[in-house]
Amino acid sequence: MTLQLFDTYERKVRTFEPLKSGEVGIYACGPTVYNFAHIGNLRTYLFEDLLKRVLIGNGYRVNHVVNITDVGHLTSDADTGEDKMELGSKRTGMTAWELATFYTEAFQKDLERLNVRSPDIWCKATDHIQEQIDFVSDLESKGFTYCTSDGVYFDSRKLNNYGYLARLDIDGLQAGARVNQGERRFVTDFALWKFSPEDEQRQMEWDSPWGKGFPGWHIECSAMSAKYLGDFFDIHCGGEDHIPIHHTNEIAQTEASRGSRLANFWMHGYFLQMDNAKMAKSSGEFLTLDVLIERGFTPFDYRYFCFTAHYRSQMSFSWKSLEAAQTALSRLYEAFASWGQAGDASEEYLARFHEFLNDDLNMPRALAVIWELVRSDEPDEVKKATLLVCDEVLGLDLADWEPEEVIVPDEVLRLAEDREGARQAKDWAKADALRDEISSLGFAVEDTREGPVVTKS
Ligand code: AMP
Ligand code: ZN
């Protein structure tokens, strides 16, 4: 069973073969840590977690690198506007450094709660300033840069395949965007190093051969991926918004400097939409994992919710669909918990489950196989053993689930006792009235052979 993955660069599904036998290097663009991650961002990290688990399931050792953008990402992807970190510092009153630590930790906590496997390497842009300066110097020595009054820029016309990843219509872009071009020679040129503004003291700035300033946003990923994974590695991931600018520019820098391709596969997670609009941190209107938890959902409910759409299709968020995911997942947990001891797994179901995942991570179809198994006539111990294996990819921690402990208030227990007394006395009208009272408090009484049992309704 070969692993098939969609490669954005070639715009087709290709058979995955690692560059080094048995080992896979993955670089995933991490968050810009000026605010909390929203559930859209988290969808992208859940997709990358799925990819990693499927690779591990195929027997590969995965070296997974995620960066933290803590400097240089400007409010406009076109290298204008303020640095998001400096802006976040003004918004919160924290220093840019404190802000970075605070939101990095919040992000890592979100991933942990979602049961996303921790990357092997976390790397921060501000810890790799020298590597970025060296990269820009190398590009300069090869004639790919020029200086303007506000920074050092990459000369995109020096590369004949610039923009191939996004199939950019370069001439169309140039015709449409002269206004925003500033001193850049061409609309697709981008900043490698920006000078600190003269009229404002930046919190994050460094000396460089070109003057005091800070790195452009894209250079960190070319420099850090080369450092940790080499110049040409297996898979580069990110959200679909990175295709036309960020990843396009990472490719340009690496091809110009190293003369090699950056990654063998380019994979992109598609957006989570809210009310048909993109969910964006910059708009200030977004949902975080904490908001979901406040509304009574668990991180696993959101994990399961993301499984219901293919990573290459956009997905709409609604509370209703999250509730449906929660209900389905509770059923799965309850079924699993009711099955007793695990026996031997069903090879047939496992094969079908993995076959769908190896078909470009088709989780919705793989999930359908899980439900088919749950409803099948297979013995419980087979179901349990099979799901345990599947859970290595699902990451739902099925075996750790325990039914929520219901604390019944004393008042409700007293009402239940009174009702039982009324029943014994055959006072059915009183018993019914007490049942209604119990129900109005959010509980239900069930009469079992062992006596009445109170549950949450
Ligand atoms: P950022 O922190 O904005 O750099 O984004 C972190 C990651 O989330 C990147 O891989 C983005 O492509 C991705 N992303 C941003 N917005 C969304 C969204 N609405 N849905 C899914 N992924 C997103
Ligand atoms: Zn990146």
CSV table of C-alpha atoms and ligand atoms in Angstrom, one decimal:
chain,number,residue,atom,x,y,z
A,1,MET,CA,0.0,0.0,0.0
A,2,THR,CA,1.8,3.1,-1.1
A,3,LEU,CA,1.3,6.5,0.4
A,4,GLN,CA,-0.3,9.1,-2.0
A,5,LEU,CA,-0.1,12.8,-1.2
A,6,PHE,CA,-1.2,15.8,-3.0
A,7,ASP,CA,1.7,18.1,-3.9
A,8,THR,CA,0.7,21.7,-4.5
A,9,TYR,CA,3.9,22.3,-6.5
A,10,GLU,CA,3.0,19.7,-9.1
A,11,ARG,CA,-0.8,20.2,-8.6
A,12,LYS,CA,-1.3,16.5,-8.4
A,13,VAL,CA,-1.4,13.5,-6.1
A,14,ARG,CA,2.1,11.8,-6.1
A,15,THR,CA,3.4,8.6,-4.6
A,16,PHE,CA,5.4,9.6,-1.5
A,17,GLU,CA,9.0,8.3,-1.4
A,18,PRO,CA,11.3,9.7,1.3
A,19,LEU,CA,14.6,11.3,0.2
A,20,LYS,CA,16.5,9.3,2.8
A,21,SER,CA,15.4,5.7,3.4
A,22,GLY,CA,13.1,5.4,6.3
A,23,GLU,CA,13.2,9.0,7.4
A,24,VAL,CA,11.0,12.0,6.6
A,25,GLY,CA,11.8,15.7,7.3
A,26,ILE,CA,8.8,18.0,7.7
A,27,TYR,CA,8.9,21.7,8.1
A,28,ALA,CA,5.6,23.4,9.1
A,29,CYS,CA,5.2,27.2,9.2
A,30,GLY,CA,4.4,28.1,12.8
A,31,PRO,CA,2.4,30.9,14.2
A,32,THR,CA,3.1,34.6,14.4
A,33,VAL,CA,2.9,35.0,18.2
A,34,TYR,CA,1.2,38.3,18.6
A,35,ASN,CA,-2.2,36.9,19.6
A,36,PHE,CA,-3.9,33.6,20.5
A,37,ALA,CA,-4.1,31.0,17.8
A,38,HIS,CA,-7.7,30.8,16.5
A,39,ILE,CA,-9.4,27.5,15.7
A,40,GLY,CA,-8.7,28.1,12.0
A,41,ASN,CA,-4.9,28.1,12.7
A,42,LEU,CA,-5.4,25.0,14.8
A,43,ARG,CA,-7.1,23.2,12.0
A,44,THR,CA,-3.9,23.6,10.0
A,45,TYR,CA,-1.8,22.1,12.9
A,46,LEU,CA,-4.3,19.2,13.2
A,47,PHE,CA,-3.9,18.5,9.5
A,48,GLU,CA,-0.1,18.4,10.0
A,49,ASP,CA,-0.5,16.1,13.0
A,50,LEU,CA,-2.6,13.8,10.9
A,51,LEU,CA,0.1,13.8,8.2
A,52,LYS,CA,2.8,13.0,10.8
A,53,ARG,CA,0.8,10.2,12.3
A,54,VAL,CA,0.1,8.7,8.9
A,55,LEU,CA,3.8,8.8,8.0
A,56,ILE,CA,4.7,7.2,11.3
A,57,GLY,CA,2.0,4.6,10.7
A,58,ASN,CA,3.7,3.8,7.3
A,59,GLY,CA,6.9,3.0,9.3
A,60,TYR,CA,8.8,6.3,8.8
A,61,ARG,CA,10.8,8.1,11.4
A,62,VAL,CA,9.6,11.7,11.2
A,63,ASN,CA,11.8,14.7,12.0
A,64,HIS,CA,9.2,17.5,12.4
A,65,VAL,CA,10.3,21.2,12.7
A,66,VAL,CA,8.0,24.0,13.5
A,67,ASN,CA,9.1,27.7,13.7
A,68,ILE,CA,7.8,30.5,15.8
A,69,THR,CA,7.6,33.8,14.0
A,70,ASP,CA,8.4,36.3,16.7
A,71,VAL,CA,9.7,39.1,14.5
A,72,GLY,CA,9.4,40.6,11.0
A,73,HIS,CA,5.8,39.6,10.0
A,74,LEU,CA,4.3,42.9,8.9
A,75,THR,CA,0.6,43.8,8.9
A,76,SER,CA,0.6,43.6,5.1
A,77,ASP,CA,2.1,40.6,3.4
A,78,ALA,CA,3.5,43.0,0.9
A,79,ASP,CA,6.2,44.2,3.3
A,80,THR,CA,4.4,47.4,4.3
A,81,GLY,CA,2.8,48.4,7.6
A,82,GLU,CA,3.9,47.7,11.1
A,83,ASP,CA,5.5,44.6,12.6
A,84,LYS,CA,2.7,42.5,14.2
A,85,MET,CA,4.8,41.9,17.3
A,86,GLU,CA,5.5,45.6,17.9
A,87,LEU,CA,1.8,46.3,17.3
A,88,GLY,CA,0.8,43.5,19.7
A,89,SER,CA,3.1,45.0,22.3
A,90,LYS,CA,1.3,48.3,22.1
A,91,ARG,CA,-2.1,46.5,22.3
A,92,THR,CA,-1.3,44.5,25.4
A,93,GLY,CA,1.3,46.6,27.2
A,94,MET,CA,3.7,43.7,27.3
A,95,THR,CA,7.1,44.0,25.7
A,96,ALA,CA,7.5,42.4,22.3
A,97,TRP,CA,9.6,39.7,24.0
A,98,GLU,CA,7.1,39.0,26.8
A,99,LEU,CA,4.4,38.9,24.1
A,100,ALA,CA,6.3,36.3,22.2
A,101,THR,CA,6.8,34.1,25.2
A,102,PHE,CA,3.2,34.5,26.4
A,103,TYR,CA,1.6,33.6,23.0
A,104,THR,CA,4.1,30.8,22.2
A,105,GLU,CA,3.2,29.1,25.5
A,106,ALA,CA,-0.5,29.6,24.9
A,107,PHE,CA,-0.1,28.1,21.4
A,108,GLN,CA,1.9,25.1,22.7
A,109,LYS,CA,-0.8,24.5,25.4
A,110,ASP,CA,-3.5,24.5,22.7
A,111,LEU,CA,-1.6,21.9,20.7
A,112,GLU,CA,-1.1,19.7,23.8
A,113,ARG,CA,-4.8,19.9,24.6
A,114,LEU,CA,-5.6,18.9,21.1
A,115,ASN,CA,-3.3,15.9,21.4
A,116,VAL,CA,-1.1,17.2,18.6
A,117,ARG,CA,2.3,15.5,18.8
A,118,SER,CA,5.0,17.9,19.8
A,119,PRO,CA,7.5,18.7,17.0
A,120,ASP,CA,11.0,17.4,17.3
A,121,ILE,CA,12.3,21.0,17.0
A,122,TRP,CA,10.8,24.3,17.8
A,123,CYS,CA,12.8,27.2,16.4
A,124,LYS,CA,12.3,30.9,16.9
A,125,ALA,CA,13.1,33.5,14.3
A,126,THR,CA,14.8,35.7,16.9
A,127,ASP,CA,17.2,32.8,17.9
A,128,HIS,CA,18.4,32.6,14.3
A,129,ILE,CA,19.2,36.2,13.3
A,130,GLN,CA,22.8,35.3,12.3
A,131,GLU,CA,21.6,32.4,10.1
A,132,GLN,CA,19.2,34.8,8.4
A,133,ILE,CA,21.9,37.5,7.9
A,134,ASP,CA,24.2,34.8,6.4
A,135,PHE,CA,21.5,33.7,4.0
A,136,VAL,CA,20.9,37.3,2.9
A,137,SER,CA,24.6,37.9,2.5
A,138,ASP,CA,24.8,34.8,0.3
A,139,LEU,CA,21.9,36.0,-1.9
A,140,GLU,CA,23.7,39.4,-2.1
A,141,SER,CA,27.0,37.8,-3.2
A,142,LYS,CA,25.0,35.9,-5.9
A,143,GLY,CA,23.5,39.1,-7.2
A,144,PHE,CA,19.9,38.5,-6.2
A,145,THR,CA,19.4,41.6,-3.9
A,146,TYR,CA,19.2,45.4,-4.1
A,147,CYS,CA,18.8,48.1,-1.4
A,148,THR,CA,16.2,50.7,-1.1
A,149,SER,CA,15.9,53.4,1.6
A,150,ASP,CA,13.9,51.0,3.8
A,151,GLY,CA,15.6,47.6,3.3
A,152,VAL,CA,17.3,44.9,1.3
A,153,TYR,CA,15.0,43.3,-1.3
A,154,PHE,CA,15.0,40.1,-3.3
A,155,ASP,CA,15.0,40.8,-7.0
A,156,SER,CA,12.4,38.3,-8.1
A,157,ARG,CA,12.9,38.8,-11.9
A,158,LYS,CA,16.4,37.2,-11.5
A,159,LEU,CA,14.7,33.9,-11.2
A,160,ASN,CA,13.0,32.6,-14.3
A,161,ASN,CA,10.5,30.4,-12.5
A,162,TYR,CA,9.5,32.8,-9.8
A,163,GLY,CA,5.9,32.2,-8.7
A,164,TYR,CA,5.6,28.7,-10.1
A,165,LEU,CA,4.1,27.2,-6.9
A,166,ALA,CA,1.2,29.6,-7.1
A,167,ARG,CA,1.1,29.7,-10.9
A,168,LEU,CA,1.3,33.5,-10.4
A,169,ASP,CA,0.3,35.7,-13.3
A,170,ILE,CA,3.3,38.0,-12.9
A,171,ASP,CA,2.5,40.4,-15.7
A,172,GLY,CA,-1.1,40.7,-14.5
A,173,LEU,CA,0.1,41.4,-10.9
A,174,GLN,CA,2.6,44.0,-12.1
A,175,ALA,CA,-0.1,45.8,-14.2
A,176,GLY,CA,-2.5,45.9,-11.3
A,177,ALA,CA,-0.3,46.9,-8.4
A,178,ARG,CA,2.1,49.7,-9.4
A,179,VAL,CA,0.6,51.9,-6.7
A,180,ASN,CA,1.7,49.8,-3.8
A,181,GLN,CA,5.1,49.1,-5.1
A,182,GLY,CA,7.0,51.8,-3.2
A,183,GLU,CA,10.7,51.6,-4.1
A,184,ARG,CA,10.6,48.0,-5.0
A,185,ARG,CA,11.7,47.4,-8.6
A,186,PHE,CA,9.0,44.9,-9.3
A,187,VAL,CA,5.7,44.1,-7.5
A,188,THR,CA,6.8,40.6,-6.5
A,189,ASP,CA,10.1,41.7,-5.0
A,190,PHE,CA,10.1,41.2,-1.2
A,191,ALA,CA,12.1,42.3,1.8
A,192,LEU,CA,15.0,40.2,3.1
A,193,TRP,CA,16.1,42.7,5.7
A,194,LYS,CA,14.2,45.9,6.8
A,195,PHE,CA,15.9,48.9,8.4
A,196,SER,CA,14.6,50.2,11.7
A,197,PRO,CA,12.6,53.3,11.1
A,198,GLU,CA,14.4,56.5,12.1
A,199,ASP,CA,11.5,58.1,13.9
A,200,GLU,CA,10.6,55.1,16.1
A,201,GLN,CA,12.6,53.0,18.5
A,202,ARG,CA,11.9,49.3,17.7
A,203,GLN,CA,12.1,46.8,20.6
A,204,MET,CA,13.5,44.1,18.3
A,205,GLU,CA,16.4,45.1,16.1
A,206,TRP,CA,19.9,43.9,15.3
A,207,ASP,CA,23.0,45.1,13.6
A,208,SER,CA,23.7,43.8,10.1
A,209,PRO,CA,26.1,44.5,7.2
A,210,TRP,CA,23.3,46.7,5.7
A,211,GLY,CA,22.3,48.6,8.8
A,212,LYS,CA,20.3,48.2,12.0
A,213,GLY,CA,17.0,46.4,11.5
A,214,PHE,CA,15.2,43.1,11.4
A,215,PRO,CA,14.7,40.2,9.1
A,216,GLY,CA,11.9,40.0,6.5
A,217,TRP,CA,9.3,37.4,7.3
A,218,HIS,CA,10.1,34.8,4.6
A,219,ILE,CA,13.9,34.5,5.2
A,220,GLU,CA,13.5,32.8,8.6
A,221,CYS,CA,11.9,29.7,7.1
A,222,SER,CA,14.5,29.3,4.4
A,223,ALA,CA,17.3,29.7,6.9
A,224,MET,CA,15.9,27.5,9.7
A,225,SER,CA,14.6,24.7,7.4
A,226,ALA,CA,18.1,24.5,5.9
A,227,LYS,CA,19.7,24.4,9.3
A,228,TYR,CA,17.5,21.7,10.7
A,229,LEU,CA,16.5,19.6,7.7
A,230,GLY,CA,19.1,20.5,5.0
A,231,ASP,CA,18.6,22.4,1.7
A,232,PHE,CA,16.3,19.9,0.1
A,233,PHE,CA,13.9,18.0,2.4
A,234,ASP,CA,10.7,15.9,2.1
A,235,ILE,CA,7.6,17.9,3.0
A,236,HIS,CA,6.9,21.6,3.6
A,237,CYS,CA,3.5,22.4,5.0
A,238,GLY,CA,1.3,25.4,5.9
A,239,GLY,CA,-2.1,26.9,5.4
A,240,GLU,CA,-3.3,27.6,1.8
A,241,ASP,CA,-2.8,31.4,2.3
A,242,HIS,CA,0.9,30.8,2.2
A,243,ILE,CA,0.9,29.6,-1.4
A,244,PRO,CA,1.1,32.9,-3.3
A,245,ILE,CA,3.5,34.9,-1.1
A,246,HIS,CA,5.2,33.2,1.9
A,247,HIS,CA,6.0,29.9,0.3
A,248,THR,CA,6.6,31.4,-3.1
A,249,ASN,CA,9.2,33.6,-1.5
A,250,GLU,CA,10.8,30.8,0.6
A,251,ILE,CA,11.2,28.8,-2.6
A,252,ALA,CA,12.7,31.8,-4.5
A,253,GLN,CA,15.3,32.5,-1.7
A,254,THR,CA,16.4,28.9,-1.4
A,255,GLU,CA,16.6,28.2,-5.2
A,256,ALA,CA,18.6,31.4,-5.6
A,257,SER,CA,21.0,30.7,-2.8
A,258,ARG,CA,21.4,26.9,-2.9
A,259,GLY,CA,20.5,26.2,-6.5
A,260,SER,CA,18.3,23.4,-5.3
A,261,ARG,CA,14.6,22.9,-4.7
A,262,LEU,CA,13.4,23.6,-1.2
A,263,ALA,CA,11.1,20.7,-0.6
A,264,ASN,CA,10.0,17.5,-2.5
A,265,PHE,CA,6.4,17.9,-1.5
A,266,TRP,CA,4.4,21.1,-0.7
A,267,MET,CA,1.2,20.4,1.3
A,268,HIS,CA,-1.4,22.9,2.3
A,269,GLY,CA,-4.3,22.8,4.7
A,270,TYR,CA,-7.4,24.6,3.5
A,271,PHE,CA,-9.1,27.3,5.6
A,272,LEU,CA,-11.7,27.1,8.2
A,273,GLN,CA,-14.3,29.6,7.3
A,274,MET,CA,-16.7,31.4,9.6
A,275,ASP,CA,-19.9,32.8,8.2
A,276,ASN,CA,-18.3,32.3,4.8
A,277,ALA,CA,-15.5,34.7,5.6
A,278,LYS,CA,-11.9,33.9,6.4
A,279,MET,CA,-11.2,33.6,10.1
A,280,ALA,CA,-8.3,35.9,10.7
A,281,LYS,CA,-6.3,37.0,13.7
A,282,SER,CA,-5.8,40.4,12.3
A,283,SER,CA,-9.5,41.1,12.1
A,284,GLY,CA,-9.6,40.6,15.9
A,285,GLU,CA,-12.8,38.4,15.5
A,286,PHE,CA,-12.0,34.9,16.0
A,287,LEU,CA,-12.7,31.8,18.1
A,288,THR,CA,-10.1,30.3,20.3
A,289,LEU,CA,-9.9,26.8,21.8
A,290,ASP,CA,-10.7,28.4,25.2
A,291,VAL,CA,-13.9,29.9,23.9
A,292,LEU,CA,-15.0,26.4,22.7
A,293,ILE,CA,-14.2,25.0,26.1
A,294,GLU,CA,-16.1,27.7,27.8
A,295,ARG,CA,-19.1,26.7,25.7
A,296,GLY,CA,-18.9,23.1,26.9
A,297,PHE,CA,-16.8,21.4,24.2
A,298,THR,CA,-13.6,19.5,24.7
A,299,PRO,CA,-10.5,19.9,22.5
A,300,PHE,CA,-11.2,16.3,21.4
A,301,ASP,CA,-14.6,17.4,20.1
A,302,TYR,CA,-12.8,20.0,17.9
A,303,ARG,CA,-10.2,17.4,16.8
A,304,TYR,CA,-13.1,15.1,15.7
A,305,PHE,CA,-14.9,18.0,14.0
A,306,CYS,CA,-11.8,18.6,11.9
A,307,PHE,CA,-11.7,15.0,10.8
A,308,THR,CA,-15.1,15.3,9.2
A,309,ALA,CA,-13.7,17.3,6.3
A,310,HIS,CA,-10.8,16.5,4.0
A,311,TYR,CA,-7.8,18.8,4.7
A,312,ARG,CA,-7.9,20.0,1.1
A,313,SER,CA,-11.4,21.4,1.3
A,314,GLN,CA,-12.4,24.5,3.1
A,315,MET,CA,-14.6,23.9,6.0
A,316,SER,CA,-17.4,26.0,7.6
A,317,PHE,CA,-17.5,26.4,11.3
A,318,SER,CA,-20.9,26.4,13.0
A,319,TRP,CA,-21.8,25.6,16.6
A,320,LYS,CA,-24.3,23.2,15.3
A,321,SER,CA,-21.8,21.1,13.4
A,322,LEU,CA,-19.5,21.2,16.4
A,323,GLU,CA,-22.3,19.8,18.5
A,324,ALA,CA,-22.9,17.1,16.0
A,325,ALA,CA,-19.2,16.2,16.2
A,326,GLN,CA,-19.5,16.2,20.0
A,327,THR,CA,-22.5,13.8,19.9
A,328,ALA,CA,-20.7,11.4,17.5
A,329,LEU,CA,-17.6,11.4,19.5
A,330,SER,CA,-19.4,10.7,22.8
A,331,ARG,CA,-21.1,7.7,21.1
A,332,LEU,CA,-17.7,6.5,20.0
A,333,TYR,CA,-16.2,6.8,23.5
A,334,GLU,CA,-19.3,5.1,25.1
A,335,ALA,CA,-19.2,2.3,22.6
A,336,PHE,CA,-15.5,1.7,23.1
A,337,ALA,CA,-15.9,1.8,26.9
A,338,SER,CA,-18.7,-0.8,26.8
A,339,TRP,CA,-16.7,-3.4,24.9
A,340,GLY,CA,-14.6,-5.0,27.7
A,341,GLN,CA,-11.3,-6.6,27.0
A,342,ALA,CA,-9.5,-6.2,23.6
A,343,GLY,CA,-8.8,-9.3,21.5
A,344,ASP,CA,-7.3,-9.6,18.0
A,345,ALA,CA,-7.8,-6.6,15.6
A,346,SER,CA,-9.6,-7.1,12.3
A,347,GLU,CA,-7.0,-7.0,9.6
A,348,GLU,CA,-9.7,-6.3,7.0
A,349,TYR,CA,-11.0,-3.1,8.8
A,350,LEU,CA,-7.5,-1.9,9.5
A,351,ALA,CA,-6.5,-2.3,5.9
A,352,ARG,CA,-9.5,-0.3,4.7
A,353,PHE,CA,-8.9,2.4,7.3
A,354,HIS,CA,-5.2,2.8,6.3
A,355,GLU,CA,-6.0,2.6,2.7
A,356,PHE,CA,-8.2,5.7,2.9
A,357,LEU,CA,-5.5,7.5,4.9
A,358,ASN,CA,-2.9,6.6,2.4
A,359,ASP,CA,-5.1,8.1,-0.2
A,360,ASP,CA,-4.0,11.7,0.5
A,361,LEU,CA,-5.2,11.5,4.1
A,362,ASN,CA,-8.8,10.9,3.4
A,363,MET,CA,-10.0,11.1,7.0
A,364,PRO,CA,-13.7,11.5,6.3
A,365,ARG,CA,-13.7,8.1,4.5
A,366,ALA,CA,-11.5,6.5,7.1
A,367,LEU,CA,-13.9,7.7,9.8
A,368,ALA,CA,-16.8,6.1,7.9
A,369,VAL,CA,-14.9,2.8,8.1
A,370,ILE,CA,-14.7,3.3,11.9
A,371,TRP,CA,-18.4,3.7,12.1
A,372,GLU,CA,-19.0,0.7,9.9
A,373,LEU,CA,-17.0,-1.3,12.3
A,374,VAL,CA,-18.8,0.0,15.4
A,375,ARG,CA,-22.1,-1.0,13.8
A,376,SER,CA,-20.9,-4.3,12.5
A,377,ASP,CA,-21.4,-7.8,13.9
A,378,GLU,CA,-17.8,-8.2,14.7
A,379,PRO,CA,-17.2,-9.4,18.3
A,380,ASP,CA,-16.7,-6.6,20.8
A,381,GLU,CA,-13.1,-7.7,21.5
A,382,VAL,CA,-12.3,-7.4,17.8
A,383,LYS,CA,-13.9,-4.0,17.6
A,384,LYS,CA,-11.9,-2.8,20.6
A,385,ALA,CA,-8.6,-4.1,19.4
A,386,THR,CA,-9.1,-2.6,16.0
A,387,LEU,CA,-10.1,0.8,17.3
A,388,LEU,CA,-7.1,0.8,19.6
A,389,VAL,CA,-4.8,0.5,16.6
A,390,CYS,CA,-6.7,3.2,14.6
A,391,ASP,CA,-6.5,5.5,17.6
A,392,GLU,CA,-2.7,5.8,17.0
A,393,VAL,CA,-3.7,8.0,14.0
A,394,LEU,CA,-7.0,9.3,15.3
A,395,GLY,CA,-5.3,10.5,18.5
A,396,LEU,CA,-8.6,10.6,20.4
A,397,ASP,CA,-7.2,8.7,23.4
A,398,LEU,CA,-10.1,6.3,23.3
A,399,ALA,CA,-8.7,4.1,26.1
A,400,ASP,CA,-8.3,7.0,28.5
A,401,TRP,CA,-11.9,8.2,28.3
A,402,GLU,CA,-14.1,8.0,31.3
A,403,PRO,CA,-17.7,8.9,31.6
A,404,GLU,CA,-18.2,12.2,33.2
A,405,GLU,CA,-18.9,11.9,36.9
A,406,VAL,CA,-22.3,13.3,37.6
A,407,ILE,CA,-22.7,15.1,40.9
A,408,VAL,CA,-26.3,14.9,41.9
A,409,PRO,CA,-27.3,17.7,44.3
A,410,ASP,CA,-28.7,16.7,47.7
A,411,GLU,CA,-32.0,18.4,46.8
A,412,VAL,CA,-32.5,16.2,43.8
A,413,LEU,CA,-31.6,13.1,45.8
A,414,ARG,CA,-34.2,14.0,48.4
A,415,LEU,CA,-36.8,14.5,45.7
A,416,ALA,CA,-35.9,11.1,44.3
A,417,GLU,CA,-36.3,9.5,47.7
A,418,ASP,CA,-39.7,11.2,48.3
A,419,ARG,CA,-40.7,10.0,44.8
A,420,GLU,CA,-39.7,6.4,45.7
A,421,GLY,CA,-41.8,6.8,48.9
A,422,ALA,CA,-44.8,8.0,46.9
A,423,ARG,CA,-44.4,5.1,44.5
A,424,GLN,CA,-44.2,2.5,47.3
A,425,ALA,CA,-47.4,4.1,48.6
A,426,LYS,CA,-48.9,3.9,45.1
A,427,ASP,CA,-49.5,7.7,45.1
A,428,TRP,CA,-48.8,7.9,41.4
A,429,ALA,CA,-49.9,11.6,41.1
A,430,LYS,CA,-47.4,12.6,43.7
A,431,ALA,CA,-44.7,10.5,42.2
A,432,ASP,CA,-45.2,12.1,38.7
A,433,ALA,CA,-45.2,15.6,40.2
A,434,LEU,CA,-41.9,14.8,41.9
A,435,ARG,CA,-40.5,13.4,38.7
A,436,ASP,CA,-41.4,16.7,36.9
A,437,GLU,CA,-39.7,18.7,39.7
A,438,ILE,CA,-36.6,16.6,39.3
A,439,SER,CA,-36.7,17.0,35.6
A,440,SER,CA,-37.0,20.8,35.9
A,441,LEU,CA,-33.7,20.7,37.8
A,442,GLY,CA,-32.0,19.1,34.9
A,443,PHE,CA,-32.1,15.4,36.1
A,444,ALA,CA,-34.0,12.3,35.3
A,445,VAL,CA,-35.0,9.3,37.4
A,446,GLU,CA,-34.9,5.8,35.9
A,447,ASP,CA,-36.5,2.9,37.8
A,448,THR,CA,-34.2,-0.1,37.6
A,449,ARG,CA,-34.3,-3.5,39.3
A,450,GLU,CA,-31.8,-2.1,41.8
A,451,GLY,CA,-34.0,0.8,42.6
A,452,PRO,CA,-34.2,4.4,41.2
A,453,VAL,CA,-31.1,5.8,39.4
A,454,VAL,CA,-30.7,9.6,38.9
A,455,THR,CA,-28.9,10.8,35.8
A,456,LYS,CA,-28.4,14.1,34.1
A,457,SER,CA,-31.0,14.8,31.5
B,1,AMP,P1,-0.2,32.8,11.3
B,1,AMP,O1,-0.1,32.7,12.8
B,1,AMP,O2,-1.2,33.8,10.9
B,1,AMP,O3,1.1,32.9,10.6
B,1,AMP,O4,-0.9,31.4,10.9
B,1,AMP,C1,-0.5,30.1,11.4
B,1,AMP,C2,-1.0,29.0,10.4
B,1,AMP,O5,-2.4,29.0,10.4
B,1,AMP,C3,-0.5,29.2,9.0
B,1,AMP,O6,-0.1,27.9,8.5
B,1,AMP,C4,-1.7,29.7,8.3
B,1,AMP,O7,-1.6,29.4,6.9
B,1,AMP,C5,-2.8,29.0,9.0
B,1,AMP,N1,-4.1,29.7,8.9
B,1,AMP,C6,-4.4,31.0,9.1
B,1,AMP,N2,-5.7,31.2,9.0
B,1,AMP,C7,-6.3,30.0,8.8
B,1,AMP,C8,-7.7,29.6,8.7
B,1,AMP,N3,-8.7,30.4,8.8
B,1,AMP,N4,-7.9,28.2,8.6
B,1,AMP,C9,-6.9,27.4,8.5
B,1,AMP,N5,-5.6,27.7,8.6
B,1,AMP,C10,-5.3,29.0,8.8
B,2,ZN,ZN,7.3,29.7,6.7
